[in-house]
Amino acid sequence: MKKYELTSETKVINGVELHRIKALKSFGSVKKGNLGGWIESENNLSQFGDAWVYGNATVGGYATISENAAVGGDAIICDNAIVRENATVSENATVGGDAIICDNAIVRGNARVRGNATVGGGAIICDNAIVRGDATVEDNAIVRGDATVEENATVGGYATVSGNATVVENATVSGNATVYGNATIGGDAKVRGKEDFIVFKNWWSSGRYFTWTRSNNKWKVGCFYGSGEELIAKAYKDSVKSGREYERVVNYVESILKEENNDDEYNKGTY
């Protein structure tokens, strides 16, 4: 026996006709006769398990909701997106593209997940956060605020990415790391704690923020990504003032690394 049916109540969104669903039997938290959200066809919501679409949520295209997944509020699931297992998508969240929301993951608020992104484990994506590209957010990680995780980046462990922070390229944020403010973690950087990156502000001209990452001793400044030496050379080409100020900041970080190295050598008894 089917667990739900498409009712005659319909609405059209972006040229697509959606049908209100109605439960034909009780399962999970759903009671027989309950009205649910809106789907394009039975291909969007499994007739098995406790999966359900609540409220004014909409599911269309080739998107699928299965197992014990729940979609509610005004959430939108579209394209080829998959929400499965015990995952939840609610409020005004949008999941599209070929994105996968699985395990016990939660996507809520105004969050957007798209592209080939995967959100799994007990991860939470909320507020205005964006996860896209081939990014992965897993374990108990949280991405919130106006943060963005994209390209091939991975956020895991108990890490939190918030504020206007961005994690891009092949970067990894894990452990108990908190990436916040205007930090941009890029390249192949690995961040596991607050000591693994420093955010600076260009106070002498643009006012933009730029980030140094310890694991690879690289700098992310706008579209630029490279070593301190490369950053200084590029900055001097722009102007003497820019070169001088970037050189000052790079030298500051190098002095920290040198001091730490000396401390390590001392502790090893090599002095």
CSV table of C-alpha atoms in Angstrom, one decimal, residues 62-65 76-84 89 94-102 107 112-120 131-135:
chain,number,residue,atom,x,y,z
A,62,TYR,CA,14.7,14.9,-10.5
A,63,ALA,CA,15.2,15.5,-6.8
A,64,THR,CA,14.5,12.7,-4.4
A,65,ILE,CA,13.6,12.4,-0.8
A,76,ILE,CA,13.1,24.1,-1.9
A,77,ILE,CA,14.6,20.8,-3.2
A,78,CYS,CA,15.2,20.9,-7.0
A,79,ASP,CA,17.3,19.7,-9.9
A,80,ASN,CA,19.0,16.3,-9.1
A,81,ALA,CA,19.4,16.9,-5.4
A,82,ILE,CA,19.1,14.0,-3.0
A,83,VAL,CA,18.0,14.1,0.6
A,84,ARG,CA,18.1,10.7,2.3
A,89,VAL,CA,16.1,20.4,5.2
A,94,THR,CA,17.5,25.5,-0.9
A,95,VAL,CA,19.2,22.3,-2.1
A,96,GLY,CA,19.8,22.0,-5.8
A,97,GLY,CA,22.2,20.8,-8.5
A,98,ASP,CA,23.5,17.3,-7.7
A,99,ALA,CA,23.9,18.0,-4.0
A,100,ILE,CA,23.5,15.2,-1.5
A,101,ILE,CA,22.2,15.8,2.1
A,102,CYS,CA,22.6,12.5,4.0
A,107,VAL,CA,20.2,22.3,6.4
A,112,ARG,CA,22.0,27.0,0.1
A,113,VAL,CA,23.6,23.8,-1.0
A,114,ARG,CA,24.2,23.1,-4.6
A,115,GLY,CA,26.6,21.9,-7.3
A,116,ASN,CA,28.1,18.5,-6.4
A,117,ALA,CA,28.3,19.3,-2.7
A,118,THR,CA,27.8,16.7,0.0
A,119,VAL,CA,26.6,17.4,3.5
A,120,GLY,CA,26.6,14.4,5.8
A,131,VAL,CA,28.0,25.1,0.3
A,132,ARG,CA,28.7,24.5,-3.4
A,133,GLY,CA,31.0,23.0,-6.0
A,134,ASP,CA,32.5,19.7,-4.9
A,135,ALA,CA,32.7,20.7,-1.3
